[in-house]
Amino acid sequence: MDTDNNTEALSKSSVKYFTLEEIKQHNMSKDTWIIIHDKVYNITSFLEEHPGGEEVLLEQAGTDATESFEDVGHSKDAREMLQQYFIGELHMNDRKKEAGKDIFITTTGKTSSWTTWVIPILAAAVVGVMYRYYVLEQKSS
Ligand code: HEM
């Protein structure tokens, strides 16, 4: 059992990384690689099976096909099919720098959620104080 887990962990940690330059070479019908969501797939044997035809795949051969793949709105089945052609991941240096942008947006989001908490709390405190004065005034008069 333990050995199985170890083997799995090992195979997961030994993912291969390919550079864009390397992937670009595999752009022909006898040797077709594409990138989808930073993962690299060798789809040579899938070309003829593709329900959308091999032409569209060959147009994307050796490049990042994420946008075209998503534009078509592929089914869950199609996404699961992808897994069997997985050969590695795109090298970190060649990935689009979207992550930085996300962090920036998240940070801004956090700042604004901080202010949205403080304003209602302050408002509630002010109302509470006013209410106390009002009750005290009523009692004393
Ligand atoms: C290896 C990656 C891909 C796999 C496994 C895949 C799989 C499939 C499958 C299973 C379908 C049938 C419909 C569905 O289940 O969604 C389909 C349809 C289609 N795919 Fe892909 N596809 C891949 C990549 C692409 C790319 C990169 C493009 C575009 C450049 C594309 C364009 C299309 C089109 C146009 C259809 C036909 C849609 C229709 O007739 O309704 N596919 N694909």
mmCIF file of C-alpha atoms and ligand atoms in Angstrom:
data_model
loop_
_atom_site.group_PDB
_atom_site.id
_atom_site.type_symbol
_atom_site.label_atom_id
_atom_site.label_comp_id
_atom_site.label_asym_id
_atom_site.label_seq_id
_atom_site.Cartn_x
_atom_site.Cartn_y
_atom_site.Cartn_z
ATOM 1 C CA MET A 1 0.000 0.000 0.000
ATOM 2 C CA ASP A 2 2.738 2.367 1.080
ATOM 3 C CA THR A 3 4.832 1.461 -1.918
ATOM 4 C CA ASP A 4 1.897 2.253 -4.218
ATOM 5 C CA ASN A 5 1.525 5.676 -2.664
ATOM 6 C CA ASN A 6 5.211 6.327 -3.053
ATOM 7 C CA THR A 7 5.187 5.340 -6.680
ATOM 8 C CA GLU A 8 2.270 7.668 -7.310
ATOM 9 C CA ALA A 9 3.958 10.532 -5.498
ATOM 10 C CA LEU A 10 7.128 9.923 -7.490
ATOM 11 C CA SER A 11 5.362 9.903 -10.852
ATOM 12 C CA LYS A 12 3.537 13.117 -9.965
ATOM 13 C CA SER A 13 6.684 14.915 -8.900
ATOM 14 C CA SER A 14 8.581 13.890 -12.028
ATOM 15 C CA VAL A 15 6.475 15.925 -14.454
ATOM 16 C CA LYS A 16 8.369 16.893 -17.586
ATOM 17 C CA TYR A 17 8.634 20.568 -18.518
ATOM 18 C CA PHE A 18 8.873 21.647 -22.148
ATOM 19 C CA THR A 19 9.830 25.067 -23.487
ATOM 20 C CA LEU A 20 7.745 26.840 -26.169
ATOM 21 C CA GLU A 21 10.731 26.506 -28.497
ATOM 22 C CA GLU A 22 10.714 22.716 -28.040
ATOM 23 C CA ILE A 23 6.938 22.424 -28.432
ATOM 24 C CA LYS A 24 6.979 24.489 -31.651
ATOM 25 C CA GLN A 25 8.992 21.742 -33.377
ATOM 26 C CA HIS A 26 6.068 19.308 -33.064
ATOM 27 C CA ASN A 27 3.813 21.067 -35.550
ATOM 28 C CA MET A 28 3.174 18.466 -38.246
ATOM 29 C CA SER A 29 0.547 15.779 -38.770
ATOM 30 C CA LYS A 30 3.023 12.977 -37.972
ATOM 31 C CA ASP A 31 4.057 14.639 -34.736
ATOM 32 C CA THR A 32 1.527 16.999 -33.174
ATOM 33 C CA TRP A 33 1.788 18.637 -29.780
ATOM 34 C CA ILE A 34 -0.492 21.342 -28.402
ATOM 35 C CA ILE A 35 -0.676 23.349 -25.194
ATOM 36 C CA ILE A 36 -3.945 23.730 -23.281
ATOM 37 C CA HIS A 37 -3.937 25.511 -19.910
ATOM 38 C CA ASP A 38 -0.142 25.222 -19.592
ATOM 39 C CA LYS A 39 -0.248 21.464 -20.110
ATOM 40 C CA VAL A 40 1.359 19.793 -23.116
ATOM 41 C CA TYR A 41 -0.431 17.085 -25.101
ATOM 42 C CA ASN A 42 0.824 14.791 -27.841
ATOM 43 C CA ILE A 43 -2.316 14.461 -29.964
ATOM 44 C CA THR A 44 -0.773 12.791 -33.029
ATOM 45 C CA SER A 45 -2.914 9.667 -32.651
ATOM 46 C CA PHE A 46 -6.023 11.744 -31.911
ATOM 47 C CA LEU A 47 -6.016 13.863 -35.083
ATOM 48 C CA GLU A 48 -8.182 11.467 -37.091
ATOM 49 C CA GLU A 49 -10.518 10.809 -34.176
ATOM 50 C CA HIS A 50 -11.284 14.454 -33.401
ATOM 51 C CA PRO A 51 -15.033 15.102 -33.954
ATOM 52 C CA GLY A 52 -14.175 18.668 -34.980
ATOM 53 C CA GLY A 53 -11.778 17.429 -37.681
ATOM 54 C CA GLU A 54 -7.989 17.309 -37.865
ATOM 55 C CA GLU A 55 -7.669 20.599 -39.764
ATOM 56 C CA VAL A 56 -8.447 22.726 -36.697
ATOM 57 C CA LEU A 57 -5.973 20.777 -34.599
ATOM 58 C CA LEU A 58 -3.223 21.082 -37.188
ATOM 59 C CA GLU A 59 -3.750 24.846 -37.280
ATOM 60 C CA GLN A 60 -2.905 24.918 -33.583
ATOM 61 C CA ALA A 61 -0.091 22.362 -33.749
ATOM 62 C CA GLY A 62 2.979 23.387 -31.768
ATOM 63 C CA THR A 63 1.210 26.359 -30.168
ATOM 64 C CA ASP A 64 -1.026 27.304 -27.259
ATOM 65 C CA ALA A 65 -4.546 26.161 -28.229
ATOM 66 C CA THR A 66 -6.211 27.140 -24.935
ATOM 67 C CA GLU A 67 -8.281 29.953 -26.396
ATOM 68 C CA SER A 68 -9.574 27.984 -29.412
ATOM 69 C CA PHE A 69 -10.255 24.968 -27.215
ATOM 70 C CA GLU A 70 -12.308 27.065 -24.786
ATOM 71 C CA ASP A 71 -14.043 29.067 -27.548
ATOM 72 C CA VAL A 72 -15.608 25.861 -28.877
ATOM 73 C CA GLY A 73 -17.008 25.113 -25.409
ATOM 74 C CA HIS A 74 -15.817 21.509 -25.325
ATOM 75 C CA SER A 75 -17.779 19.043 -23.209
ATOM 76 C CA LYS A 76 -16.602 17.445 -19.947
ATOM 77 C CA ASP A 77 -15.986 14.254 -21.943
ATOM 78 C CA ALA A 78 -13.653 16.142 -24.259
ATOM 79 C CA ARG A 79 -11.711 17.468 -21.245
ATOM 80 C CA GLU A 80 -11.402 13.967 -19.834
ATOM 81 C CA MET A 81 -10.152 12.681 -23.194
ATOM 82 C CA LEU A 82 -7.319 15.184 -23.008
ATOM 83 C CA GLN A 83 -5.726 13.389 -20.047
ATOM 84 C CA GLN A 84 -4.657 10.370 -22.080
ATOM 85 C CA TYR A 85 -2.503 12.550 -24.345
ATOM 86 C CA PHE A 86 -0.782 14.429 -21.512
ATOM 87 C CA ILE A 87 3.009 14.351 -21.787
ATOM 88 C CA GLY A 88 4.142 17.235 -19.566
ATOM 89 C CA GLU A 89 3.799 20.894 -18.706
ATOM 90 C CA LEU A 90 4.825 24.172 -20.236
ATOM 91 C CA HIS A 91 8.032 25.548 -18.743
ATOM 92 C CA MET A 92 7.390 28.180 -16.051
ATOM 93 C CA ASN A 93 9.373 30.845 -17.967
ATOM 94 C CA ASP A 94 7.106 30.464 -21.000
ATOM 95 C CA ARG A 95 3.801 30.756 -19.174
ATOM 96 C CA LYS A 96 1.746 33.921 -19.573
ATOM 97 C CA LYS A 97 2.216 36.179 -16.594
ATOM 98 C CA GLU A 98 -1.487 36.104 -15.633
ATOM 99 C CA ALA A 99 -0.775 35.031 -12.060
ATOM 100 C CA GLY A 100 0.726 38.405 -11.106
ATOM 101 C CA LYS A 101 -2.392 40.190 -12.334
ATOM 102 C CA ASP A 102 -4.613 37.868 -10.300
ATOM 103 C CA ILE A 103 -2.691 38.568 -7.120
ATOM 104 C CA PHE A 104 -3.070 42.298 -7.736
ATOM 105 C CA ILE A 105 -6.832 41.958 -8.224
ATOM 106 C CA THR A 106 -7.148 39.774 -5.106
ATOM 107 C CA THR A 107 -5.225 42.265 -2.994
ATOM 108 C CA THR A 108 -7.431 45.110 -4.176
ATOM 109 C CA GLY A 109 -10.444 42.943 -3.439
ATOM 110 C CA LYS A 110 -9.186 42.324 0.090
ATOM 111 C CA THR A 111 -8.692 46.033 0.746
ATOM 112 C CA SER A 112 -12.195 46.869 -0.371
ATOM 113 C CA SER A 113 -13.722 44.015 1.696
ATOM 114 C CA TRP A 114 -11.837 45.401 4.751
ATOM 115 C CA THR A 115 -13.523 48.798 4.283
ATOM 116 C CA THR A 116 -16.915 47.210 3.710
ATOM 117 C CA TRP A 117 -16.580 45.591 7.146
ATOM 118 C CA VAL A 118 -15.420 48.695 8.994
ATOM 119 C CA ILE A 119 -18.110 51.075 7.726
ATOM 120 C CA PRO A 120 -21.130 49.015 8.925
ATOM 121 C CA ILE A 121 -19.416 48.369 12.295
ATOM 122 C CA LEU A 122 -18.803 52.100 12.821
ATOM 123 C CA ALA A 123 -22.364 52.890 11.738
ATOM 124 C CA ALA A 124 -23.720 50.282 14.179
ATOM 125 C CA ALA A 125 -21.599 51.746 17.002
ATOM 126 C CA VAL A 126 -22.878 55.280 16.321
ATOM 127 C CA VAL A 127 -26.499 54.067 16.259
ATOM 128 C CA GLY A 128 -25.874 52.169 19.522
ATOM 129 C CA VAL A 129 -24.491 55.277 21.276
ATOM 130 C CA MET A 130 -27.354 57.454 19.999
ATOM 131 C CA TYR A 131 -29.883 54.890 21.170
ATOM 132 C CA ARG A 132 -28.337 54.807 24.673
ATOM 133 C CA TYR A 133 -28.541 58.605 24.947
ATOM 134 C CA TYR A 134 -32.139 58.490 23.733
ATOM 135 C CA VAL A 135 -33.122 55.815 26.320
ATOM 136 C CA LEU A 136 -31.309 57.668 29.136
ATOM 137 C CA GLU A 137 -32.990 60.935 28.170
ATOM 138 C CA GLN A 138 -36.401 59.251 28.184
ATOM 139 C CA LYS A 139 -35.734 57.800 31.674
ATOM 140 C CA SER A 140 -34.541 61.091 33.173
ATOM 141 C CA SER A 141 -37.450 63.106 31.829
HETATM 142 C C1 HEM B 1 -6.686 17.484 -27.792
HETATM 143 C C2 HEM B 1 -7.559 18.411 -27.586
HETATM 144 C C3 HEM B 1 -8.986 18.240 -27.983
HETATM 145 C C4 HEM B 1 -9.879 17.257 -27.662
HETATM 146 C C5 HEM B 1 -9.649 16.050 -26.738
HETATM 147 C C6 HEM B 1 -11.111 17.565 -28.341
HETATM 148 C C7 HEM B 1 -12.236 16.799 -28.289
HETATM 149 C C8 HEM B 1 -13.429 17.106 -28.919
HETATM 150 C C9 HEM B 1 -14.669 16.383 -28.743
HETATM 151 C C10 HEM B 1 -14.864 15.152 -27.867
HETATM 152 C C11 HEM B 1 -15.592 16.985 -29.513
HETATM 153 C C12 HEM B 1 -17.088 16.605 -29.637
HETATM 154 C C13 HEM B 1 -17.924 17.639 -28.899
HETATM 155 C C14 HEM B 1 -17.635 17.671 -27.416
HETATM 156 O O1 HEM B 1 -17.691 16.617 -26.765
HETATM 157 O O2 HEM B 1 -17.331 18.769 -26.901
HETATM 158 C C15 HEM B 1 -14.932 18.087 -30.195
HETATM 159 C C16 HEM B 1 -15.550 18.927 -31.100
HETATM 160 C C17 HEM B 1 -14.939 19.986 -31.693
HETATM 161 N N1 HEM B 1 -13.684 20.457 -31.434
HETATM 162 FE FE1 HEM B 1 -12.311 19.586 -30.263
HETATM 163 N N2 HEM B 1 -10.955 18.727 -29.059
HETATM 164 C C18 HEM B 1 -9.669 19.166 -28.864
HETATM 165 C C19 HEM B 1 -9.083 20.290 -29.361
HETATM 166 C C20 HEM B 1 -9.705 21.193 -30.168
HETATM 167 C C21 HEM B 1 -9.148 22.436 -30.631
HETATM 168 C C22 HEM B 1 -7.752 22.952 -30.281
HETATM 169 C C23 HEM B 1 -10.087 23.019 -31.420
HETATM 170 C C24 HEM B 1 -10.058 24.318 -32.150
HETATM 171 C C25 HEM B 1 -9.050 24.802 -32.777
HETATM 172 C C26 HEM B 1 -11.227 22.165 -31.474
HETATM 173 C C27 HEM B 1 -12.361 22.384 -32.197
HETATM 174 C C28 HEM B 1 -13.466 21.591 -32.198
HETATM 175 C C29 HEM B 1 -14.641 21.836 -33.012
HETATM 176 C C30 HEM B 1 -14.816 22.973 -34.003
HETATM 177 C C31 HEM B 1 -15.542 20.844 -32.679
HETATM 178 C C32 HEM B 1 -16.910 20.614 -33.321
HETATM 179 C C33 HEM B 1 -17.975 21.264 -32.509
HETATM 180 C C34 HEM B 1 -19.331 20.964 -33.118
HETATM 181 O O3 HEM B 1 -19.376 20.486 -34.242
HETATM 182 O O4 HEM B 1 -20.298 21.190 -32.412
HETATM 183 N N3 HEM B 1 -10.981 21.055 -30.698
HETATM 184 N N4 HEM B 1 -13.627 18.137 -29.809
#
